[in-house]
Coordinates of C-alpha atoms in Angstrom, one line a residue:
M1 CA 0.0 0.4 -0.1
D2 CA 2.9 2.5 0.9
K3 CA 4.3 2.0 -2.8
C4 CA 1.4 3.0 -4.0
K5 CA 0.7 6.2 -2.2
A6 CA 3.1 7.9 -4.4
M7 CA 1.6 6.5 -7.5
D8 CA 2.1 8.0 -10.6
M9 CA -1.0 9.3 -11.3
D10 CA -3.6 11.0 -9.9
I11 CA -7.1 8.9 -9.5
N12 CA -10.2 10.8 -8.8
Y13 CA -12.4 7.8 -7.4
E14 CA -15.6 10.3 -7.2
N15 CA -18.5 9.1 -9.6
N16 CA -18.7 11.9 -11.9
N17 CA -22.6 11.2 -12.6
T18 CA -24.5 14.0 -14.2
A19 CA -28.1 13.4 -15.5
G20 CA -30.1 15.4 -18.0
E21 CA -33.8 16.3 -17.8
K22 CA -35.2 12.9 -18.9
C23 CA -34.1 10.1 -16.9
N24 CA -34.9 6.3 -16.3
A25 CA -33.3 4.4 -13.6
I26 CA -33.2 0.9 -14.2
D27 CA -31.8 -1.0 -10.9
N28 CA -30.2 -4.5 -10.4
N29 CA -28.1 -6.5 -8.1
Q30 CA -25.1 -5.2 -9.8
N31 CA -25.1 -1.7 -11.1
K32 CA -27.5 1.4 -11.3
R33 CA -28.0 2.4 -14.9
V34 CA -29.1 6.1 -15.5
T35 CA -30.7 6.3 -19.2
C36 CA -30.6 10.1 -20.1
L37 CA -31.3 12.0 -23.3
N38 CA -28.7 14.3 -24.2
G39 CA -29.6 16.3 -27.3
D40 CA -30.3 14.0 -30.2
A41 CA -28.0 11.0 -28.8
E42 CA -28.9 8.6 -26.0
T43 CA -26.5 8.0 -24.0
A44 CA -26.0 6.3 -20.8
I45 CA -24.4 7.0 -17.5
E46 CA -23.7 4.3 -14.8
E47 CA -22.9 4.3 -11.2
Q48 CA -20.8 1.3 -10.9
P49 CA -19.6 0.6 -7.6
E50 CA -18.0 -2.9 -8.7
A51 CA -16.2 -1.2 -11.2
E52 CA -14.9 1.8 -8.6
A53 CA -14.0 -1.3 -6.1
Y54 CA -12.0 -2.9 -9.3
L55 CA -10.0 0.3 -10.4
K56 CA -9.0 1.0 -6.6
H57 CA -7.7 -2.5 -6.2
L58 CA -5.9 -2.6 -9.5
L59 CA -4.6 0.8 -8.7
E60 CA -3.7 0.3 -5.1
N61 CA -2.8 -3.5 -4.9
G62 CA -1.8 -4.0 -8.7
C63 CA 1.4 -2.0 -8.1
N64 CA 2.6 -4.1 -5.3
E65 CA 2.0 -7.6 -7.5
G66 CA 4.1 -8.9 -10.8
D67 CA 3.3 -11.8 -13.0
S68 CA 0.4 -14.0 -12.0
G69 CA 2.6 -17.0 -11.9
Y70 CA -0.5 -19.0 -13.4
E71 CA 0.9 -22.0 -15.5
M72 CA 0.5 -21.9 -19.4
E73 CA -2.7 -23.4 -19.5
L74 CA -6.1 -22.7 -20.2
P75 CA -8.2 -20.9 -17.6
P76 CA -11.3 -23.2 -16.3
W77 CA -13.2 -20.6 -17.4
Y78 CA -12.5 -20.7 -21.1
D79 CA -15.0 -21.2 -23.6
E80 CA -13.8 -22.4 -26.8
H81 CA -16.5 -21.7 -29.2
L82 CA -17.0 -18.2 -27.5
F83 CA -13.1 -17.5 -28.3
K84 CA -12.7 -19.0 -31.7
Q85 CA -15.7 -16.6 -32.7
G86 CA -13.5 -13.8 -31.1
Q87 CA -10.7 -14.8 -33.6
S88 CA -12.8 -15.1 -36.6
F89 CA -13.6 -11.4 -36.1
M90 CA -10.4 -10.3 -37.4
N91 CA -11.4 -10.9 -40.7
K92 CA -14.3 -9.3 -40.7
Y93 CA -13.0 -6.3 -38.7
R94 CA -9.1 -6.4 -39.4
F95 CA -8.8 -2.8 -40.1
V96 CA -10.4 -0.9 -37.0
I97 CA -9.1 -3.7 -34.9
Q98 CA -5.8 -2.4 -35.9
S99 CA -6.6 0.7 -35.4
G100 CA -8.0 0.4 -32.1
M101 CA -4.9 -1.6 -31.4
L102 CA -2.6 1.0 -32.6
S103 CA -4.3 4.1 -30.6
G104 CA -4.0 2.1 -27.5
L105 CA -0.5 1.7 -27.8
V106 CA 0.1 4.9 -28.1
A107 CA -2.3 6.1 -25.0
V108 CA -0.3 3.4 -22.7
L109 CA 2.7 5.8 -23.6
A110 CA 1.1 8.1 -21.4
I111 CA 1.1 5.7 -17.9
P112 CA 4.2 7.0 -16.4
S113 CA 4.8 3.5 -15.3
I114 CA 4.6 1.7 -18.0
L115 CA 6.5 4.4 -19.8
K116 CA 9.7 4.0 -17.4
V117 CA 9.7 0.1 -18.3
L118 CA 9.9 0.7 -22.3
I119 CA 12.6 4.2 -21.9
C120 CA 14.7 1.4 -19.9
T121 CA 14.1 -1.4 -22.5
R122 CA 14.7 1.5 -25.5
Q123 CA 11.9 -0.4 -27.2
S124 CA 10.1 2.8 -28.8
S125 CA 12.9 5.6 -28.1
S126 CA 13.6 6.1 -31.9
P127 CA 11.4 5.4 -35.0
A128 CA 13.6 2.6 -36.1
T129 CA 13.2 0.6 -32.7
A130 CA 9.7 1.8 -32.6
Y131 CA 9.1 0.1 -35.9
R132 CA 10.2 -3.2 -35.0
R133 CA 8.2 -3.3 -31.8
Y134 CA 5.1 -2.4 -33.5
V135 CA 5.7 -4.6 -36.4
R136 CA 6.7 -7.5 -33.5
T137 CA 3.2 -6.6 -31.7
L138 CA 1.3 -6.7 -34.8
L139 CA 2.6 -10.3 -35.4
H140 CA 2.0 -11.7 -31.9
T141 CA -1.1 -10.2 -32.3
N142 CA -2.5 -11.7 -35.3
S143 CA -0.8 -14.9 -34.2
W144 CA -3.3 -15.0 -31.5
Y145 CA -6.2 -14.6 -33.9
K146 CA -4.7 -16.8 -36.6
Y147 CA -3.5 -20.0 -34.7
S148 CA -5.4 -22.7 -32.6
A149 CA -5.7 -22.3 -29.0
S150 CA -6.8 -26.2 -28.7
D151 CA -3.2 -27.3 -30.1
K152 CA -0.3 -26.6 -27.6
S153 CA 1.8 -27.1 -30.3
S154 CA 0.6 -24.2 -32.8
R155 CA 2.1 -21.0 -33.3
F156 CA -0.3 -19.4 -31.1
W157 CA 1.4 -21.0 -27.6
T158 CA 4.6 -20.3 -29.1
S159 CA 3.7 -17.1 -29.4
L160 CA 2.2 -16.4 -26.4
R161 CA 5.4 -18.2 -24.4
A162 CA 7.8 -15.4 -26.2
V163 CA 5.6 -12.7 -24.8
R164 CA 5.4 -13.7 -21.2
K165 CA 9.2 -14.8 -21.1
A166 CA 9.7 -11.3 -22.7
H167 CA 7.6 -9.7 -19.8
S168 CA 9.6 -11.3 -17.0
R169 CA 13.0 -10.7 -18.5
S170 CA 12.3 -6.9 -19.0
S171 CA 11.0 -6.4 -15.5
R172 CA 13.6 -7.8 -13.5
A173 CA 16.4 -6.3 -16.0
C174 CA 14.1 -2.9 -15.1
A175 CA 13.8 -3.5 -11.5
K176 CA 17.5 -4.0 -11.2
L177 CA 17.7 -0.4 -13.3
G178 CA 15.5 1.2 -11.0
A179 CA 12.8 1.6 -13.4
G180 CA 10.4 -0.7 -11.5
Q181 CA 9.3 -4.0 -12.6
I182 CA 6.2 -5.2 -14.8
T183 CA 3.3 -5.4 -12.4
Q184 CA -0.3 -6.1 -12.3
K185 CA -1.5 -2.9 -13.1
D186 CA 0.6 -2.2 -15.5
L187 CA -0.6 -5.5 -17.5
A188 CA -4.1 -4.6 -17.2
L189 CA -3.9 -1.3 -18.4
T190 CA -1.7 -2.2 -21.2
Q191 CA -4.8 -4.9 -21.9
F192 CA -7.0 -1.9 -22.1
G193 CA -4.8 -0.6 -25.0
F194 CA -5.5 -3.8 -26.9
I195 CA -9.2 -4.0 -26.7
G196 CA -10.6 -0.5 -24.9
F197 CA -10.9 1.6 -28.1
L198 CA -12.0 -0.6 -30.2
S199 CA -15.1 -1.9 -28.1
L200 CA -15.7 1.4 -26.3
G201 CA -16.0 3.3 -29.4
A202 CA -17.9 0.5 -31.5
H203 CA -21.1 3.1 -31.5
R204 CA -19.1 6.0 -32.4
I205 CA -18.6 3.7 -35.4
Q206 CA -22.1 1.7 -35.8
L207 CA -20.4 -1.1 -35.1
D208 CA -23.7 -2.4 -33.2
D209 CA -22.4 -6.2 -33.0
E210 CA -23.3 -7.4 -29.5
H211 CA -21.7 -10.8 -30.7
F212 CA -18.2 -9.4 -31.5
L213 CA -17.9 -7.5 -27.9
E214 CA -19.1 -10.6 -26.0
A215 CA -16.8 -12.6 -28.3
T216 CA -13.5 -10.3 -28.4
S217 CA -14.4 -9.5 -24.2
H218 CA -14.1 -13.1 -23.7
M219 CA -10.8 -13.6 -25.7
W220 CA -9.0 -11.0 -24.5
R221 CA -9.6 -12.2 -20.9
V222 CA -8.0 -15.8 -21.7
L223 CA -4.9 -13.9 -23.2
G224 CA -4.5 -11.9 -20.5
Y225 CA -4.8 -14.6 -17.7
L226 CA -2.5 -16.4 -20.3
L227 CA 0.0 -13.7 -20.1
G228 CA -0.1 -13.7 -16.5
I229 CA -2.6 -11.4 -15.2
K230 CA -4.7 -12.4 -12.5
D231 CA -8.7 -12.5 -12.6
E232 CA -9.1 -10.4 -9.8
Y233 CA -7.0 -7.7 -12.3
N234 CA -8.2 -8.7 -15.3
I235 CA -9.5 -5.6 -17.1
C236 CA -11.8 -8.5 -19.2
G237 CA -14.5 -9.8 -16.9
R238 CA -17.2 -12.7 -17.1
N239 CA -19.2 -11.0 -19.6
W240 CA -19.1 -7.8 -21.9
L241 CA -21.2 -5.7 -19.5
E242 CA -18.8 -6.1 -16.7
T243 CA -15.9 -5.9 -19.1
K244 CA -17.4 -2.6 -20.4
L245 CA -17.8 -1.2 -16.7
R246 CA -14.4 -1.9 -16.0
L247 CA -12.8 -0.4 -19.5
S248 CA -15.3 2.8 -19.1
I249 CA -13.7 3.6 -15.7
V250 CA -10.3 2.6 -16.4
M251 CA -10.5 5.0 -19.4
R252 CA -12.4 8.0 -17.8
K253 CA -10.2 8.0 -14.7
V254 CA -6.8 6.8 -15.5
Y255 CA -6.8 7.2 -19.4
E256 CA -8.4 10.8 -19.9
P257 CA -6.7 12.4 -17.4
A258 CA -3.3 10.9 -18.2
L259 CA -3.8 12.1 -22.0
E260 CA -5.0 15.2 -21.1
N261 CA -1.5 16.3 -19.1
P262 CA 1.2 14.2 -20.7
S263 CA 4.9 14.1 -20.2
E264 CA 7.4 15.5 -22.3
E265 CA 8.7 12.0 -22.4
F266 CA 5.1 11.0 -23.6
K267 CA 5.4 13.6 -26.8
E268 CA 9.1 12.1 -27.8
M269 CA 7.8 8.6 -27.4
S270 CA 4.8 8.8 -29.4
K271 CA 6.7 11.1 -32.0
A272 CA 9.0 7.9 -32.6
L273 CA 6.5 5.2 -32.6
L274 CA 4.4 7.3 -35.2
E275 CA 7.2 8.1 -37.3
G276 CA 8.5 4.9 -37.2
L277 CA 5.0 3.4 -38.2
W278 CA 4.9 6.0 -41.1
H279 CA 7.4 3.4 -43.0
I280 CA 4.1 1.0 -42.7
N281 CA 1.4 3.0 -43.5
T282 CA 2.1 6.5 -45.2
T283 CA -1.3 8.1 -44.0
L284 CA -0.1 8.0 -40.5
T285 CA 0.9 11.5 -39.2
V286 CA 2.1 12.3 -35.5
G287 CA -0.6 15.6 -35.2
S288 CA -3.9 13.3 -36.8
F289 CA -3.1 10.2 -35.0
V290 CA -2.0 11.4 -31.4
Y291 CA -5.5 13.7 -32.2
F292 CA -7.4 10.4 -33.1
T293 CA -6.1 8.8 -29.5
K294 CA -7.3 12.2 -27.5
R295 CA -10.7 11.9 -29.0
L296 CA -11.3 8.2 -28.5
C297 CA -10.0 8.8 -24.9
Y298 CA -12.8 11.8 -24.8
V299 CA -9.9 14.3 -23.7
K300 CA -11.6 17.9 -23.5
G301 CA -11.2 20.0 -27.0
Y302 CA -10.6 16.6 -28.7
E303 CA -14.3 16.5 -30.1
Y304 CA -15.2 16.4 -33.3
F305 CA -18.6 15.4 -33.8
K306 CA -21.6 16.7 -31.5
F307 CA -21.6 12.8 -30.0
D308 CA -17.9 13.0 -29.0
Y309 CA -18.8 14.7 -25.8
P310 CA -19.3 12.1 -23.0
P311 CA -22.1 11.6 -21.1
W312 CA -20.3 13.0 -17.9
R313 CA -19.6 16.2 -19.5
K314 CA -21.5 19.2 -21.0
P315 CA -19.9 21.3 -24.1
D316 CA -18.1 24.0 -23.3
P317 CA -18.2 27.0 -25.5
Q318 CA -15.2 28.5 -23.9
Q319 CA -13.2 25.2 -24.6
H320 CA -10.6 25.7 -27.4
L321 CA -10.6 23.1 -29.7
Y322 CA -7.5 21.5 -30.8
Y323 CA -8.2 20.7 -34.0
K324 CA -7.7 24.1 -35.1
D325 CA -3.9 23.9 -34.0
L326 CA -3.4 21.1 -36.7
S327 CA -1.7 21.5 -39.9
W328 CA -4.0 21.3 -42.9
I329 CA -2.6 17.9 -44.0
D330 CA -3.3 16.7 -40.5
R331 CA -6.6 18.4 -40.7
F332 CA -7.6 16.9 -43.8
I333 CA -6.4 13.0 -42.7
V334 CA -8.8 13.8 -39.6
F335 CA -11.6 14.7 -42.0
Y336 CA -11.3 11.9 -44.1
A337 CA -10.6 9.3 -41.7
L338 CA -13.7 10.3 -39.5
I339 CA -15.8 10.1 -42.3
L340 CA -14.7 7.0 -43.9
I341 CA -15.1 5.3 -40.5
T342 CA -17.9 7.1 -39.1
Y343 CA -20.4 6.8 -41.9
L344 CA -18.9 4.7 -43.8
H345 CA -17.6 1.5 -42.5
K346 CA -20.8 0.1 -41.6
F347 CA -21.4 -0.4 -45.7
D348 CA -19.7 -4.3 -46.3
I349 CA -17.9 -2.9 -49.9
V350 CA -16.6 0.1 -47.6
R351 CA -15.4 -2.5 -45.3
C352 CA -14.0 -4.7 -47.7
Y353 CA -12.0 -2.4 -49.0
L354 CA -10.1 -1.3 -45.6
N355 CA -9.6 -4.8 -44.6
F356 CA -7.9 -5.5 -47.9
R357 CA -5.7 -2.2 -47.2
A358 CA -4.7 -3.2 -43.7
W359 CA -4.3 -7.2 -45.1
L360 CA -1.7 -5.8 -47.5
N361 CA 0.1 -3.8 -45.2
E362 CA 0.6 -7.0 -43.6
L363 CA 2.2 -9.1 -46.7
L364 CA 4.2 -5.9 -47.5
I365 CA 5.7 -5.8 -44.0
E366 CA 6.1 -9.6 -44.1
Y367 CA 7.7 -9.6 -47.4
L368 CA 8.5 -6.4 -49.1
P369 CA 8.8 -3.8 -46.4
Y370 CA 10.2 -1.4 -49.1
L371 CA 10.2 2.0 -47.1
A372 CA 11.6 0.7 -43.9
I373 CA 14.6 -0.9 -46.1
L374 CA 15.4 2.2 -47.9
K375 CA 15.6 3.8 -44.3
F376 CA 16.7 1.6 -41.7
G377 CA 18.3 -1.2 -44.2
T378 CA 17.6 -4.7 -45.1
T379 CA 18.5 -6.7 -41.6
W380 CA 16.2 -4.2 -39.6
A381 CA 13.5 -3.6 -41.7
Y382 CA 12.7 -7.6 -41.4
V383 CA 11.1 -8.6 -38.4
S384 CA 10.3 -12.3 -37.4
I385 CA 8.5 -13.5 -34.4
F386 CA 9.5 -17.3 -35.2
N387 CA 12.4 -19.3 -36.3
R388 CA 12.2 -21.8 -39.7
S389 CA 11.5 -24.5 -37.2
G390 CA 8.6 -23.0 -35.7
G391 CA 9.9 -22.0 -32.7
E392 CA 10.1 -18.2 -30.9
N393 CA 13.2 -15.8 -32.1
E394 CA 14.2 -14.0 -28.9
F395 CA 13.1 -10.6 -28.2
E396 CA 16.2 -7.7 -28.7
Y397 CA 16.8 -5.7 -25.6
H398 CA 18.7 -2.6 -25.5
L399 CA 18.6 -1.9 -22.1
K400 CA 19.6 1.5 -20.6
E401 CA 22.8 1.5 -18.7
D402 CA 22.6 4.5 -16.7

């Protein structure tokens, strides 16, 4: 508990429940839900005592515990059918899944304890290292969606073992160098980066697919367990409703304030990350993608549409809109991307086009990363997480010695 009193972020445990003029209250055994009409859009504000308790436990106790110590075995609550459903959605929503995860990778850089470890391991300190880190993350994530969890000899398990082993090694090394270990809190907040923006923002891109949300929640609950997160800290709960409450409160009380006042190190690391990823996707610019990330997290001043205002905050006519500070190219990218995703992604032909682009980028990353070759050289540009025999390739470390 004492270690957590000097926590690296300020958390406000008070509920910010602001009701509109027209409200209906629905009580159940776990939560109270207040549904309000806010202008033309219906929004839900939830009193969430269990979610509050989860967050308090995560922040006060999760920073004192490392890896769960769980064996690399499927948990007793594993649902094979639901897990396979979750994997299958990569083919249907590839583009938005990858976009949401990329925003999550940028957002986790705003968490000081996670940032310290990344700085220590030098995994994202330059465009070159950030490029390799993200490509490696993409390849590992794709393997979790692609390969069978039922076959213990599949690359699904090889990948997970490699990632968990890398976390363990990084945690021990950084602890020795004074940067702190990787804790349960860090693992759970990183887990948010993979699923949070995608699932909580689904309604904003008209992705009203409850099967997708339920299956994705279960899949990432299983992955969190296998990567060393204890059930009590796992940001994915027993069902989508529980997961949604946990994700919502973590976004509102951890990520939103962290992104509202990020450190200089965040700005440097996010710049390095996005400049590295430009060699994968040339439509990525630092200004536009940081804007997307803060908008997804409901940071003040990053509202673009009327529905971007969260139910717990009323529009402030005096609030400066940071969209106006962007360059003309960043403004165009923001406009183009938001129109495409918000209003057109629901159409099959547009979704297929975007998924094809994402799939083509994956092929180029694997077989011909020509921009990265020109910038970083052939050896550095090609990234492989598996060796020729199907085993794992060792992670590369560039530990900070000072």
